[in-house]
XYZ file of C-alpha atoms in Angstrom:
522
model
C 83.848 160.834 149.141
C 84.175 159.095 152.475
C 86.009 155.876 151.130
C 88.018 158.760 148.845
C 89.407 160.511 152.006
C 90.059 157.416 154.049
C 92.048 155.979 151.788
C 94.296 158.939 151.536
C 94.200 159.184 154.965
C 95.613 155.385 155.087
C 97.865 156.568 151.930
C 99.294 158.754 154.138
C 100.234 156.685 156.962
C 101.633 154.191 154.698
C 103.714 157.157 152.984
C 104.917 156.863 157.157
C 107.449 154.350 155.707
C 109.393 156.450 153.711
C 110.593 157.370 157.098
C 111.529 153.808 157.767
C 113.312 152.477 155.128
C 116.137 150.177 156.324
C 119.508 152.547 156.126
C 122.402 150.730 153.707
C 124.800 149.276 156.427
C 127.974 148.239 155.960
C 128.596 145.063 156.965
C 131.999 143.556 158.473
C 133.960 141.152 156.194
C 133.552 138.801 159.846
C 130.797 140.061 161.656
C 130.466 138.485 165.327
C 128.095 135.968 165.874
C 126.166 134.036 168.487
C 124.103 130.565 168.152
C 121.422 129.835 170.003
C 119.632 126.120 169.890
C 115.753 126.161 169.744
C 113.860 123.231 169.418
C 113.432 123.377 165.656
C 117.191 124.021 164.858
C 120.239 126.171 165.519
C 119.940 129.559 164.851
C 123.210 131.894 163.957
C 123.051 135.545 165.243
C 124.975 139.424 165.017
C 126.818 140.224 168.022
C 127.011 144.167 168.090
C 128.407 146.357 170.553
C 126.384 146.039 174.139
C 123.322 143.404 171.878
C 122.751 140.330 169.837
C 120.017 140.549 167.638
C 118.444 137.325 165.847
C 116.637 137.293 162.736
C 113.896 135.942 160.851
C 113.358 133.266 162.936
C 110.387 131.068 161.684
C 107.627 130.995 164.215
C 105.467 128.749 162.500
C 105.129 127.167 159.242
C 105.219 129.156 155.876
C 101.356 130.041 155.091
C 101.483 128.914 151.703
C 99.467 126.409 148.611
C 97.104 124.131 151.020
C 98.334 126.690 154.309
C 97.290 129.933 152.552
C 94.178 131.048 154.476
C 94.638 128.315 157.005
C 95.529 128.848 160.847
C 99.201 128.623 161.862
C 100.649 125.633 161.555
C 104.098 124.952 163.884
C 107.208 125.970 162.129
C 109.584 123.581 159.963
C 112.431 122.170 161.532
C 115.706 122.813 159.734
C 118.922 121.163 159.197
C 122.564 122.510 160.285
C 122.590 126.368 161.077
C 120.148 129.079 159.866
C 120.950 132.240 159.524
C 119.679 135.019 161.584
C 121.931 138.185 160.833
C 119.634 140.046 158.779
C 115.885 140.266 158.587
C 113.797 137.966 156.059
C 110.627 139.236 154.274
C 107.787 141.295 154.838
C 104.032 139.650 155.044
C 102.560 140.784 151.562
C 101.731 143.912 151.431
C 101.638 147.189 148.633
C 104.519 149.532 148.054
C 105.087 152.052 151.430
C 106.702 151.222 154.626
C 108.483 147.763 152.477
C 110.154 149.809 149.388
C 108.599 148.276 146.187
C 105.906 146.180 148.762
C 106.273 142.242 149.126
C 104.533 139.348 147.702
C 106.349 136.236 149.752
C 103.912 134.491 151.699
C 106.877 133.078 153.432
C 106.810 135.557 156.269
C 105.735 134.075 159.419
C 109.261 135.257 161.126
C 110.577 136.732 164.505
C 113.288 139.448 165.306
C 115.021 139.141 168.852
C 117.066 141.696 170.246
C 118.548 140.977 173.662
C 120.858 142.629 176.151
C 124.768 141.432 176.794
C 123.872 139.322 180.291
C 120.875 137.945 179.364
C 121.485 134.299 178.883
C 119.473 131.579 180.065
C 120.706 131.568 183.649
C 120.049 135.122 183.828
C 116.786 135.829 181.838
C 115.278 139.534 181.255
C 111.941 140.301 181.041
C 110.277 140.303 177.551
C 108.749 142.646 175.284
C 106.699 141.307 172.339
C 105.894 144.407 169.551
C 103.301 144.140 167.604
C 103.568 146.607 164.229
C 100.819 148.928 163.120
C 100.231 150.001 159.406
C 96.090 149.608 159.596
C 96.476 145.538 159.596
C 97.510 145.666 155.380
C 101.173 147.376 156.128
C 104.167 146.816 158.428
C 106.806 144.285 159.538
C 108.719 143.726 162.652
C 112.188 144.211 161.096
C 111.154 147.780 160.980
C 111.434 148.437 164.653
C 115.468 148.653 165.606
C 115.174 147.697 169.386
C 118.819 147.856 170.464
C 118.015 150.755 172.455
C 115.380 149.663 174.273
C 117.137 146.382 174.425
C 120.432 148.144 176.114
C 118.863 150.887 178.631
C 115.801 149.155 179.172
C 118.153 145.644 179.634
C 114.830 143.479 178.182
C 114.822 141.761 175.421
C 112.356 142.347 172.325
C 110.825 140.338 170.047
C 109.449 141.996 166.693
C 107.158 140.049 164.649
C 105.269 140.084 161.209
C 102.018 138.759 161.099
C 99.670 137.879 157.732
C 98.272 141.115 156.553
C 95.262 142.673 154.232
C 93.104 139.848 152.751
C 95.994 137.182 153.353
C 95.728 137.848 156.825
C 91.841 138.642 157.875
C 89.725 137.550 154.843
C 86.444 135.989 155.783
C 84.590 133.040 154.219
C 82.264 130.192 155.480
C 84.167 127.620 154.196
C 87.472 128.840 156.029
C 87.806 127.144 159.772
C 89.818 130.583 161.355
C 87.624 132.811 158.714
C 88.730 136.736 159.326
C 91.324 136.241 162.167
C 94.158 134.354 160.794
C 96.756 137.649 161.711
C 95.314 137.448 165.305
C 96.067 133.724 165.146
C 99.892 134.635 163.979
C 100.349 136.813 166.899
C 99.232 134.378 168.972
C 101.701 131.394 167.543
C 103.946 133.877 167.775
C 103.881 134.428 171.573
C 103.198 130.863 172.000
C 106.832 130.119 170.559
C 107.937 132.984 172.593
C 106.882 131.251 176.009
C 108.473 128.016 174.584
C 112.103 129.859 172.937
C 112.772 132.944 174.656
C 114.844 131.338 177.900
C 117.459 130.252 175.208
C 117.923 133.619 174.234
C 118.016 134.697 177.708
C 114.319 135.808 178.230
C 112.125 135.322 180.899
C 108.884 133.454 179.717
C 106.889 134.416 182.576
C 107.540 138.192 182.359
C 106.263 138.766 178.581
C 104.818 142.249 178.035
C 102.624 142.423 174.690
C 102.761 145.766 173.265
C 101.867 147.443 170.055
C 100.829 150.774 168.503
C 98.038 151.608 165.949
C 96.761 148.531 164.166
C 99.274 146.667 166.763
C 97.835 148.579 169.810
C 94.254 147.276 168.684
C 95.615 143.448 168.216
C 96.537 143.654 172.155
C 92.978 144.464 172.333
C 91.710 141.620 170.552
C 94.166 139.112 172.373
C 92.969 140.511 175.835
C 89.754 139.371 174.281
C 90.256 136.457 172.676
C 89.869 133.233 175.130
C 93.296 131.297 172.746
C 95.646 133.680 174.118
C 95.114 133.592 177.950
C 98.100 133.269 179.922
C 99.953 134.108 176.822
C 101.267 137.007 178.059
C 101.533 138.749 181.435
C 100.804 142.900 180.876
C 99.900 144.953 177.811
C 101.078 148.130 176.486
C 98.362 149.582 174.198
C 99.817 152.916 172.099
C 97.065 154.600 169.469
C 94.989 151.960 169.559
C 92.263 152.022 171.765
C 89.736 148.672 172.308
C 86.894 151.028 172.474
C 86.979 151.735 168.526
C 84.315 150.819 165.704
C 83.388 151.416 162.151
C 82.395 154.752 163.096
C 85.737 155.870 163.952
C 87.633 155.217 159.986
C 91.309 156.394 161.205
C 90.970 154.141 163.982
C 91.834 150.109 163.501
C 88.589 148.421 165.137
C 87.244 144.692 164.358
C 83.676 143.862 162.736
C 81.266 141.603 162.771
C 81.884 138.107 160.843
C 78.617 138.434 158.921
C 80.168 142.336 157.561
C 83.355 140.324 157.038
C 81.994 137.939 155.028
C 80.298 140.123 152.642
C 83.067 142.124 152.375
C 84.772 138.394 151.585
C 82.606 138.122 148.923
C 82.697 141.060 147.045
C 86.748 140.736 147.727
C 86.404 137.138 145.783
C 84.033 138.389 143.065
C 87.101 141.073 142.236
C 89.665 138.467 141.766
C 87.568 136.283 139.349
C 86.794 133.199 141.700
C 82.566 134.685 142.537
C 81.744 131.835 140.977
C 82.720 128.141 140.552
C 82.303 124.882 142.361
C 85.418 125.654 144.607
C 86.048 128.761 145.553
C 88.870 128.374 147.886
C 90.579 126.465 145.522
C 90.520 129.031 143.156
C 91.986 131.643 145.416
C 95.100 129.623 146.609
C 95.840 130.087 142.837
C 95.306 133.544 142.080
C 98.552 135.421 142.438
C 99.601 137.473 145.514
C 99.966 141.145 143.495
C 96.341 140.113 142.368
C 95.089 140.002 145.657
C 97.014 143.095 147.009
C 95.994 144.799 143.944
C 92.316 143.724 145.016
C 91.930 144.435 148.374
C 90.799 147.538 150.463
C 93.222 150.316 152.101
C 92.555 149.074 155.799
C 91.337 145.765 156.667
C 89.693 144.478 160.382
C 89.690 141.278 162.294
C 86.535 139.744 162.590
C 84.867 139.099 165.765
C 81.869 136.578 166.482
C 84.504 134.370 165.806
C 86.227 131.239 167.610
C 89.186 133.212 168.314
C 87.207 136.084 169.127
C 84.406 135.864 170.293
C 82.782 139.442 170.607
C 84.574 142.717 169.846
C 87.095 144.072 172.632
C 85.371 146.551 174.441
C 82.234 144.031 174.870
C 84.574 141.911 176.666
C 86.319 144.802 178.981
C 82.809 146.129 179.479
C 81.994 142.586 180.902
C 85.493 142.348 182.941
C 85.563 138.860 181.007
C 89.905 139.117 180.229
C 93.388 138.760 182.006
C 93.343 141.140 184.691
C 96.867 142.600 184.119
C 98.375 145.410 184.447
C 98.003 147.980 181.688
C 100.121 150.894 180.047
C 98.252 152.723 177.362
C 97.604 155.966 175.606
C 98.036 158.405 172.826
C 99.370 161.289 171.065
C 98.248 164.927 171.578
C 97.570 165.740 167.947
C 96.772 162.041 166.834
C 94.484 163.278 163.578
C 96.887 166.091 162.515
C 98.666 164.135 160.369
C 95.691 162.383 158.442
C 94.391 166.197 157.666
C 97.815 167.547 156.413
C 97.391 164.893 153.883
C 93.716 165.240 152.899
C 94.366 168.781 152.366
C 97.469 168.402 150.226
C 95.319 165.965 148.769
C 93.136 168.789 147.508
C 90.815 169.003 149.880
C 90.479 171.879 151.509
C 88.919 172.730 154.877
C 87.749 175.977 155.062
C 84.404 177.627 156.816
C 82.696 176.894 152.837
C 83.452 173.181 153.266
C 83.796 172.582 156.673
C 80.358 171.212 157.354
C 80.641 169.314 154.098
C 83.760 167.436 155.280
C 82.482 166.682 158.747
C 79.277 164.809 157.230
C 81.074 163.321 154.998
C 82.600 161.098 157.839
C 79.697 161.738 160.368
C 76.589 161.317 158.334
C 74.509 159.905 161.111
C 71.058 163.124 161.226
C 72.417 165.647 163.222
C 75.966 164.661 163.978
C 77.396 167.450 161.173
C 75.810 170.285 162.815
C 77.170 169.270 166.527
C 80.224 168.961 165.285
C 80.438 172.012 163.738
C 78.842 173.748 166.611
C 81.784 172.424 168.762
C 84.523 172.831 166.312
C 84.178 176.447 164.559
C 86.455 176.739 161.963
C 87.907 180.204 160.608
C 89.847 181.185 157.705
C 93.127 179.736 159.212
C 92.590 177.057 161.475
C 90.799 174.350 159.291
C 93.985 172.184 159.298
C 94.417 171.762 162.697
C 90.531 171.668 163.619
C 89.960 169.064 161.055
C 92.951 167.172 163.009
C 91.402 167.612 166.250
C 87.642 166.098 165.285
C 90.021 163.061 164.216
C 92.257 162.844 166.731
C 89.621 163.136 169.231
C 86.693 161.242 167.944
C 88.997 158.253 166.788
C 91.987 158.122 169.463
C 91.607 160.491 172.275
C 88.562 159.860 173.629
C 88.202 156.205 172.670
C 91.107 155.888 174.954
C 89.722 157.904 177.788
C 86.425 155.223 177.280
C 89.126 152.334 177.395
C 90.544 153.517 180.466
C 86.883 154.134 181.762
C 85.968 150.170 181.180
C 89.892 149.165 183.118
C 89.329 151.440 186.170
C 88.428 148.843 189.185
C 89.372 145.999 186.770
C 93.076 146.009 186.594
C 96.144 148.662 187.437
C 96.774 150.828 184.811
C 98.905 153.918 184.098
C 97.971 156.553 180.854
C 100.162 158.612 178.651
C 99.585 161.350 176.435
C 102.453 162.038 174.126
C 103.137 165.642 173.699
C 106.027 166.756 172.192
C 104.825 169.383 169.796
C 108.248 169.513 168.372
C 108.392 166.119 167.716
C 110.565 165.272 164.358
C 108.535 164.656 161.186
C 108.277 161.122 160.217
C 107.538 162.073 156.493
C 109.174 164.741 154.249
C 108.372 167.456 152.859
C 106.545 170.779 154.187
C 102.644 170.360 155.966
C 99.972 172.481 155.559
C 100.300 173.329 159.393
C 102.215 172.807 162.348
C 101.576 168.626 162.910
C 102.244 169.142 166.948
C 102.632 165.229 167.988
C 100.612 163.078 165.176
C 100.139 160.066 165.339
C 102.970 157.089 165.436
C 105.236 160.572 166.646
C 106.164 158.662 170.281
C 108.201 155.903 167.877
C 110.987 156.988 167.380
C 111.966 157.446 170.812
C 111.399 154.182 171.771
C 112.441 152.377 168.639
C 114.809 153.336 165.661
C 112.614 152.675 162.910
C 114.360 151.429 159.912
C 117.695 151.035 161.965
C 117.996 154.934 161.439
C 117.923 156.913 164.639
C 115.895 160.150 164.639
C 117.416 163.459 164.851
C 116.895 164.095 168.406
C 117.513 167.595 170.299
C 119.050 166.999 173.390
C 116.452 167.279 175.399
C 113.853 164.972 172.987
C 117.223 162.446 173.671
C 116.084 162.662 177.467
C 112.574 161.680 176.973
C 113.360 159.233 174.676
C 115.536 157.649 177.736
C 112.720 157.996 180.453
C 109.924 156.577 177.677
C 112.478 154.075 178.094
C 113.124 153.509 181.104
C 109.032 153.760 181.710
C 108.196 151.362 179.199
C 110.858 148.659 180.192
C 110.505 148.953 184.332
C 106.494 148.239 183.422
C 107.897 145.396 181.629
C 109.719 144.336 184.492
C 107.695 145.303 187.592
C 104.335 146.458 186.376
C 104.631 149.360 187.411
C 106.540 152.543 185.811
C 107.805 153.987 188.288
C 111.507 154.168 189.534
C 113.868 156.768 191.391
C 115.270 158.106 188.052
C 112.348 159.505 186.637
C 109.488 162.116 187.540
C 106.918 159.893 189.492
C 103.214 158.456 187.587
C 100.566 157.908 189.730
C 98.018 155.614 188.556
C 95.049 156.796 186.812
C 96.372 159.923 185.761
C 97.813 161.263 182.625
C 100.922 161.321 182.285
C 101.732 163.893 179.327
C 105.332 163.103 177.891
C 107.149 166.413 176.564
C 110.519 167.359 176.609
C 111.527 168.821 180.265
C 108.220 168.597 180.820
C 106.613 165.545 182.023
C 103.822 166.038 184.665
C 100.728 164.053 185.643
C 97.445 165.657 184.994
C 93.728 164.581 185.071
C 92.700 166.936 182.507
C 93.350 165.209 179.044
C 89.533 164.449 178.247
C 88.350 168.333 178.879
C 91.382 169.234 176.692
C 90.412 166.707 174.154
C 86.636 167.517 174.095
C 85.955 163.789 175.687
C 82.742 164.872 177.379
C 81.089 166.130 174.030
C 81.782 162.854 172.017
C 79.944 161.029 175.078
C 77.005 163.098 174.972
C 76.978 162.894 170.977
C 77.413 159.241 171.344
C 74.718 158.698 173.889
C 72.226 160.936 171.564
C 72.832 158.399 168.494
C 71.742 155.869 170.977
């Protein structure tokens, strides 16, 4: 029942993407364009009005025959003048957020948005956006940055990286086993510190953000020893580095010897178990074969070269770039995973409450805590369910993230609250979803290209997220005479017309029980 209910619960973040579908646009019999020479060739771009944006730019070298499974290798260089007006393919993946899924392996690409003014003699800082989707969805042409690009005047790089199996299977005979997405990212910003200035970015102000699955990959690159100096400050949204296999909604890394024998039994599935070369055999089998093989979620590997123990060992131990750091989370992160379980047919009522919470807590004694802590009645098993998610897997793993930064490096917290905030799926939940996760997106971004349906007042959050998130980018620090003031350390809670700092999100979030059950497993 447990692998039953997480996959619907990563079913129903995928079913996220129906939100984020690329919108039909109608494109100009002439459209305006810009080139821009990198060092592998000349790339042609869309002028729009107040941005340029630049597409599917290869960042390294397509990951395919001999290169499937194989770090990145530096991109191709090309003749003449490529193309960069409209995005290029999705990393494989199954059907969800990419309509009818992908299977090119060809998908090592960049998106750049930039500002009018930034050109090389007038740089902007740099954003670098790393997608979630549970590290098996996703793709950077999802994120429409103009209008972070435009208020925010930075420019933004969107990415895909190698997901599922492609992207983080492990094997003894792979150099690079379990961490070949990681290694992606990290090509990625390596081209960024080499590129960007053409395109008018500043390549020593690069910010690396993310959310979800893309949160927890700035994580792992704070961790990992390859990318230092990659990047100067982090933005960490719904993905907390103080996340594990006991936390299912959350993306977390595990150890290579788990990732091998899930490697194994991955390789058994698609017939090549057995044989004198087993690699070989895999570069052959067919990409739908191995999407149609693999597991809902996947997780980077750590006890590796390119990372060496899991993220919060390494905060814990202070051993990672000391810069500054913006992170938090939503209100009601698990509220949207229960909606779905229970339209799933699974019910949460006072009968099978205690059922459901040892199905994902088994450890003696956890059920009964939890259920001590979280009554549920006849009409609140929805949005309790929601909370012992939301808590145990976002919440309070970012309070402990925030606990191992304090003293290290400066950092400023958010808690995204808009309880209003529009649905990024359709139809009617089984309760009021408050601020779920991936719900602070579509202010900052237009996912898909299609901009939310924002009251007037969501419009002016959206515009100091902003203006937040891009004078971090620039200064380190938030804070600027147009919006309401964040003090370090505290929590900032985002709502419409509403944004004070308060130190109070761990009481509200039930932070100091999940220690105490924590320290009573140990």
């Amino acid at each position: 029942m447990y692998r039953t209910l997480t996959t619907l619960g990563c079913a129903l973040i995928a079913a996220l993407a129906t939100a984020w579908v690329p919108a039909p646009t109608m494109k100009p019999a002439r459209p305006a364009t810009s080139t821009v020479r990198t060092h592998d060739g000349t790339v042609r771009g869309a002028v729009h009005d107040g941005y340029r944006t630049f597409e599917g730019i290869p960042y390294a070298a397509p990951p395919v025959g001999r290169l499937r499974w194989v770090p990145p290798r530096p991109p191709v260089h090309w003749p003449g003048v490529r193309d960069a007006t409209r995005p290029t393919s999705p990393c494989p993946q199954p059907a969800g957020e990419v309509p009818g899924g992908s299977t090119d392996e060809d998908c090592l690409h960049l998106n750049i948005t930039t500002p009018d003014g930034a050109e090389p003699g007038s740089p902007r800082p740099v954003i670098v956006w790393l997608h979630g989707g549970g590290f098996t969805t996703g793709a950077g042409s999802s994120y429409d940055a103009h209008r972070m690009a435009t208020r925010g005047d930075v420019v933004v790089v969107t990415l895909n990286y190698r997901l599922g199996e492609l992207g983080f299977l492990a094997h003894s005979g792979l150099p690079g086993s379990g961490t070949f997405g990681l290694a992606d990212q990290q090509a990625a910003l390596r081209w960024v510190r080499t590129e960007i200035g053409a395109f008018g970015g500043d390549a020593h102000h690069v910010t690396l953000a993310g959310e979800s699955a893309g949160g927890y990959s700035v994580c792992a690159q704070l961790a990992s020893p390859a990318a230092s100096g990659l990047f100067d400050r982090v933005i960490i949204e719904s993905g907390p580095c103080d996340s594990g296999p006991d936390q299912p909604f959350a993306p977390s890394s595990i150890s290579l010897p788990t990732a091998r024998a899930e490697g194994a039994d991955f390789t058994a599935r698609v017939g090549c178990g057995s044989g004198r070369n087993v690699l070989a055999c895999l570069r052959r089998v067919k990409v739908s074969r191995l999407l149609a093989a693999q597991d809902a979620d996947q997780q980077p590997a750590y006890t590796t070269p390119l990372l060496p123990s899991d993220p919060a060992t390494v905060l814990a131990a202070g051993r990672f770039p000391r810069v500054p750091t913006l992170i938090g989370s939503t209100h009601d992160e698990g509220n949207g995973w229960a909606a779905g379980i229970i339209q799933a047919g699974h019910p949460v009522t006072p009968d099978t409450w205690r059922d459901v919470v040892a199905t994902f807590f088994p450890a003696p004694g956890q059920a009964k805590a939890i259920v001590r802590a979280y009554p549920v009645h006849r009409t609140n098993g929805g949005p309790v369910f929601g909370a012992v998610i939301g808590d145990a897997d976002f919440a309070c793993p970012t309070e402990r993230t925030v606990g191992l930064l304090t003293d290290q490096v400066p950092f400023w917290r958010y808690e995204f609250a808009d309880e209003h905030a529009p649905p990024l799926t359709s139809g009617t939940p089984p309760f009021p979803l408050g601020a779920p996760h991936a719900s602070e997106l579509p202010y900052l971004f237009d996912l898909g290209g299609r901009p939310r349906d924002l009251t007037a007042a969501q419009r002016r959050l959206a515009d100091t997220m902003i203006d937040y998130w891009s004078r971090f980018a620039r200064t380190a620090d938030p804070n600027g005479p147009s919006s309401p003031p964040w003090p370090r350390q505290a929590v900032l809670s985002l709502a419409p017309d509403h944004i004070v700092p308060t130190h109070t999100a761990g009481a509200r979030h039930h932070c100091a029980f999940w220690k105490t059950l924590g320290r009573a497993r140990r």
